[in-house]
PDB file of C-alpha atoms in Angstrom:
ATOM      1  CA  HIS A 208      -0.016   0.001   0.002  1.00 76.00           C
ATOM      2  CA  VAL A 209       1.236   3.503  -0.731  1.00 82.00           C
ATOM      3  CA  GLN A 210       0.133   6.720   0.849  1.00 91.00           C
ATOM      4  CA  LEU A 211       0.301   9.902  -1.098  1.00 95.00           C
ATOM      5  CA  VAL A 212       0.287  13.570  -0.151  1.00 96.00           C
ATOM      6  CA  GLU A 213       0.297  16.377  -2.671  1.00 97.00           C
ATOM      7  CA  SER A 214       1.475  19.927  -2.035  1.00 97.00           C
ATOM      8  CA  GLY A 215       2.465  22.969  -4.137  1.00 98.00           C
ATOM      9  CA  GLY A 216      -0.733  23.963  -5.725  1.00 97.00           C
ATOM     10  CA  GLY A 217      -1.868  27.734  -5.727  1.00 97.00           C
ATOM     11  CA  SER A 218      -3.054  30.485  -7.884  1.00 98.00           C
ATOM     12  CA  VAL A 219      -0.944  31.946 -10.614  1.00 98.00           C
ATOM     13  CA  GLN A 220      -1.360  34.020 -13.766  1.00 98.00           C
ATOM     14  CA  ALA A 221      -1.371  32.654 -17.177  1.00 98.00           C
ATOM     15  CA  GLY A 222       2.215  32.221 -18.369  1.00 98.00           C
ATOM     16  CA  GLY A 223       3.448  31.367 -14.822  1.00 98.00           C
ATOM     17  CA  SER A 224       4.841  28.326 -13.342  1.00 98.00           C
ATOM     18  CA  LEU A 225       4.161  25.972 -10.411  1.00 98.00           C
ATOM     19  CA  ARG A 226       5.794  22.899  -8.969  1.00 98.00           C
ATOM     20  CA  LEU A 227       3.715  20.266  -7.473  1.00 98.00           C
ATOM     21  CA  SER A 228       5.095  17.620  -5.105  1.00 98.00           C
ATOM     22  CA  CYS A 229       3.802  14.266  -3.849  1.00 97.00           C
ATOM     23  CA  ALA A 230       5.302  12.685  -0.920  1.00 95.00           C
ATOM     24  CA  ALA A 231       4.932   8.855  -1.024  1.00 93.00           C
ATOM     25  CA  SER A 232       5.206   6.356   1.752  1.00 88.00           C
ATOM     26  CA  GLY A 233       5.453   2.644   1.062  1.00 77.00           C
ATOM     27  CA  TYR A 234       7.199   1.013  -1.872  1.00 73.00           C
ATOM     28  CA  PHE A 235       7.606   3.797  -4.309  1.00 74.00           C
ATOM     29  CA  ARG A 236      10.344   3.413  -6.758  1.00 77.00           C
ATOM     30  CA  ALA A 237       9.141   0.233  -8.727  1.00 82.00           C
ATOM     31  CA  TYR A 238       5.687   1.509  -9.247  1.00 90.00           C
ATOM     32  CA  CYS A 239       3.899   3.601 -11.948  1.00 94.00           C
ATOM     33  CA  MET A 240       3.426   7.106 -10.603  1.00 95.00           C
ATOM     34  CA  GLY A 241       1.205   9.678 -12.325  1.00 96.00           C
ATOM     35  CA  TRP A 242      -0.433  13.101 -11.987  1.00 98.00           C
ATOM     36  CA  PHE A 243      -4.104  13.537 -12.886  1.00 98.00           C
ATOM     37  CA  ARG A 244      -6.429  16.554 -12.902  1.00 98.00           C
ATOM     38  CA  LEU A 245     -10.020  17.229 -12.463  1.00 97.00           C
ATOM     39  CA  ALA A 246     -11.614  20.328 -13.735  1.00 94.00           C
ATOM     40  CA  PRO A 247     -15.133  21.515 -13.090  1.00 88.00           C
ATOM     41  CA  GLY A 248     -17.559  19.923 -15.501  1.00 91.00           C
ATOM     42  CA  LYS A 249     -14.927  17.611 -16.938  1.00 94.00           C
ATOM     43  CA  GLU A 250     -13.957  14.021 -16.361  1.00 95.00           C
ATOM     44  CA  ARG A 251     -10.758  13.317 -14.676  1.00 95.00           C
ATOM     45  CA  GLU A 252      -7.803  13.076 -17.161  1.00 96.00           C
ATOM     46  CA  GLY A 253      -4.332  11.868 -17.035  1.00 97.00           C
ATOM     47  CA  VAL A 254      -1.733  14.501 -17.218  1.00 98.00           C
ATOM     48  CA  ALA A 255       1.702  12.571 -17.036  1.00 98.00           C
ATOM     49  CA  THR A 256       3.037   9.331 -15.875  1.00 97.00           C
ATOM     50  CA  ILE A 257       6.466   7.944 -15.018  1.00 96.00           C
ATOM     51  CA  ASP A 258       7.467   4.305 -14.748  1.00 94.00           C
ATOM     52  CA  SER A 259      10.189   2.351 -12.780  1.00 91.00           C
ATOM     53  CA  ASP A 260      12.753   3.196 -15.353  1.00 93.00           C
ATOM     54  CA  ASP A 261      11.926   6.855 -15.373  1.00 94.00           C
ATOM     55  CA  ARG A 262      10.246   6.704 -18.861  1.00 96.00           C
ATOM     56  CA  THR A 263       7.539   9.465 -19.028  1.00 97.00           C
ATOM     57  CA  SER A 264       4.248   9.994 -20.969  1.00 97.00           C
ATOM     58  CA  TYR A 265       2.181  13.249 -21.266  1.00 98.00           C
ATOM     59  CA  SER A 266      -1.211  14.239 -22.411  1.00 97.00           C
ATOM     60  CA  ASP A 267      -0.980  16.203 -25.649  1.00 97.00           C
ATOM     61  CA  SER A 268      -2.477  19.129 -23.818  1.00 96.00           C
ATOM     62  CA  VAL A 269       0.557  19.549 -21.593  1.00 98.00           C
ATOM     63  CA  LYS A 270       3.431  18.127 -23.719  1.00 98.00           C
ATOM     64  CA  GLY A 271       6.287  20.626 -23.884  1.00 97.00           C
ATOM     65  CA  ARG A 272       5.103  22.656 -20.873  1.00 98.00           C
ATOM     66  CA  PHE A 273       4.878  20.072 -17.947  1.00 98.00           C
ATOM     67  CA  THR A 274       7.612  17.774 -16.608  1.00 98.00           C
ATOM     68  CA  ILE A 275       7.072  14.803 -14.418  1.00 98.00           C
ATOM     69  CA  SER A 276      10.027  13.454 -12.354  1.00 97.00           C
ATOM     70  CA  LYS A 277      10.700  11.620  -9.178  1.00 94.00           C
ATOM     71  CA  HIS A 278      13.375  11.531  -6.504  1.00 92.00           C
ATOM     72  CA  ASN A 279      13.626   7.914  -5.315  1.00 86.00           C
ATOM     73  CA  ALA A 280      15.903   8.782  -2.288  1.00 87.00           C
ATOM     74  CA  ASN A 281      13.207  10.922  -0.596  1.00 89.00           C
ATOM     75  CA  ASN A 282      10.172   9.181  -2.213  1.00 91.00           C
ATOM     76  CA  THR A 283       8.807  12.243  -3.866  1.00 95.00           C
ATOM     77  CA  LEU A 284       7.112  12.713  -7.276  1.00 96.00           C
ATOM     78  CA  TYR A 285       7.120  16.155  -8.930  1.00 98.00           C
ATOM     79  CA  LEU A 286       5.323  18.032 -11.650  1.00 98.00           C
ATOM     80  CA  GLN A 287       6.864  21.046 -13.036  1.00 98.00           C
ATOM     81  CA  MET A 288       4.311  23.141 -14.730  1.00 98.00           C
ATOM     82  CA  ASN A 289       5.499  25.951 -17.064  1.00 98.00           C
ATOM     83  CA  ASN A 290       3.647  28.425 -19.291  1.00 98.00           C
ATOM     84  CA  LEU A 291       0.377  27.669 -17.386  1.00 98.00           C
ATOM     85  CA  LYS A 292      -2.832  28.336 -19.119  1.00 97.00           C
ATOM     86  CA  PRO A 293      -6.381  28.872 -17.770  1.00 96.00           C
ATOM     87  CA  GLU A 294      -7.432  25.471 -18.994  1.00 96.00           C
ATOM     88  CA  ASP A 295      -4.735  23.928 -16.728  1.00 97.00           C
ATOM     89  CA  THR A 296      -7.154  24.978 -13.797  1.00 97.00           C
ATOM     90  CA  GLY A 297      -8.213  21.950 -11.617  1.00 98.00           C
ATOM     91  CA  MET A 298      -7.579  19.741  -8.795  1.00 98.00           C
ATOM     92  CA  TYR A 299      -4.321  17.811  -9.204  1.00 98.00           C
ATOM     93  CA  TYR A 300      -3.978  14.376  -7.931  1.00 98.00           C
ATOM     94  CA  CYS A 301      -1.005  12.131  -7.517  1.00 97.00           C
ATOM     95  CA  ALA A 302      -1.534   8.522  -7.962  1.00 96.00           C
ATOM     96  CA  SER A 303       0.221   5.131  -7.953  1.00 94.00           C
ATOM     97  CA  GLU A 304      -0.201   1.588  -9.445  1.00 92.00           C
ATOM     98  CA  PRO A 305       1.715  -1.468  -8.554  1.00 91.00           C
ATOM     99  CA  ARG A 306       3.179  -2.066 -11.949  1.00 90.00           C
ATOM    100  CA  ARG A 307       6.509  -1.231 -13.536  1.00 89.00           C
ATOM    101  CA  SER A 308       5.615  -0.130 -17.056  1.00 90.00           C
ATOM    102  CA  SER A 309       2.834   0.762 -19.443  1.00 93.00           C
ATOM    103  CA  CYS A 310       1.932   3.289 -16.862  1.00 94.00           C
ATOM    104  CA  TRP A 311       0.140   5.619 -19.354  1.00 93.00           C
ATOM    105  CA  LYS A 312      -1.789   2.777 -20.998  1.00 92.00           C
ATOM    106  CA  TRP A 313      -3.136   1.601 -17.529  1.00 90.00           C
ATOM    107  CA  ARG A 314      -3.682   5.223 -16.271  1.00 91.00           C
ATOM    108  CA  SER A 315      -7.451   4.470 -15.598  1.00 89.00           C
ATOM    109  CA  GLN A 316      -6.513   1.708 -13.311  1.00 91.00           C
ATOM    110  CA  TYR A 317      -4.407   3.316 -10.657  1.00 93.00           C
ATOM    111  CA  ASN A 318      -5.108   2.006  -7.140  1.00 92.00           C
ATOM    112  CA  TRP A 319      -3.780   4.583  -4.729  1.00 93.00           C
ATOM    113  CA  TRP A 320      -4.612   8.251  -4.834  1.00 95.00           C
ATOM    114  CA  GLY A 321      -3.658  11.408  -2.771  1.00 96.00           C
ATOM    115  CA  GLN A 322      -6.172  14.011  -1.514  1.00 97.00           C
ATOM    116  CA  GLY A 323      -5.371  16.530  -4.329  1.00 97.00           C
ATOM    117  CA  THR A 324      -4.006  20.079  -4.607  1.00 98.00           C
ATOM    118  CA  GLN A 325      -5.837  22.919  -6.283  1.00 98.00           C
ATOM    119  CA  VAL A 326      -4.251  24.818  -9.227  1.00 98.00           C
ATOM    120  CA  THR A 327      -5.886  27.990 -10.476  1.00 98.00           C
ATOM    121  CA  VAL A 328      -4.626  29.826 -13.457  1.00 98.00           C
ATOM    122  CA  SER A 329      -6.187  33.145 -14.413  1.00 97.00           C
TER     123      SER A 329
END
């Protein structure tokens, strides 16, 4: 079992940057990790995933602007968000799945979720 706690959300103007963090407890480094977001009136969508070999995948809407990374030594997942747009507004969740690869393909199956952190872009 993995417990996840997000931080780093906030309000920012369009074009600005934010860095989200997700502190993980439990067995972290061998699992799929991902960032997801939920915007008002929309379905939850995958933003980015990273596998046990640090291979990353991104949704088309954030490719080139967001970067997912993880620091295994301190069990932390990050999402660097640059050139933010109003359509990036939403609750951002960190999630984990006990598999090593194909993390983007299985993004609808993630088992463990954090409580979320709000990002507002105006």
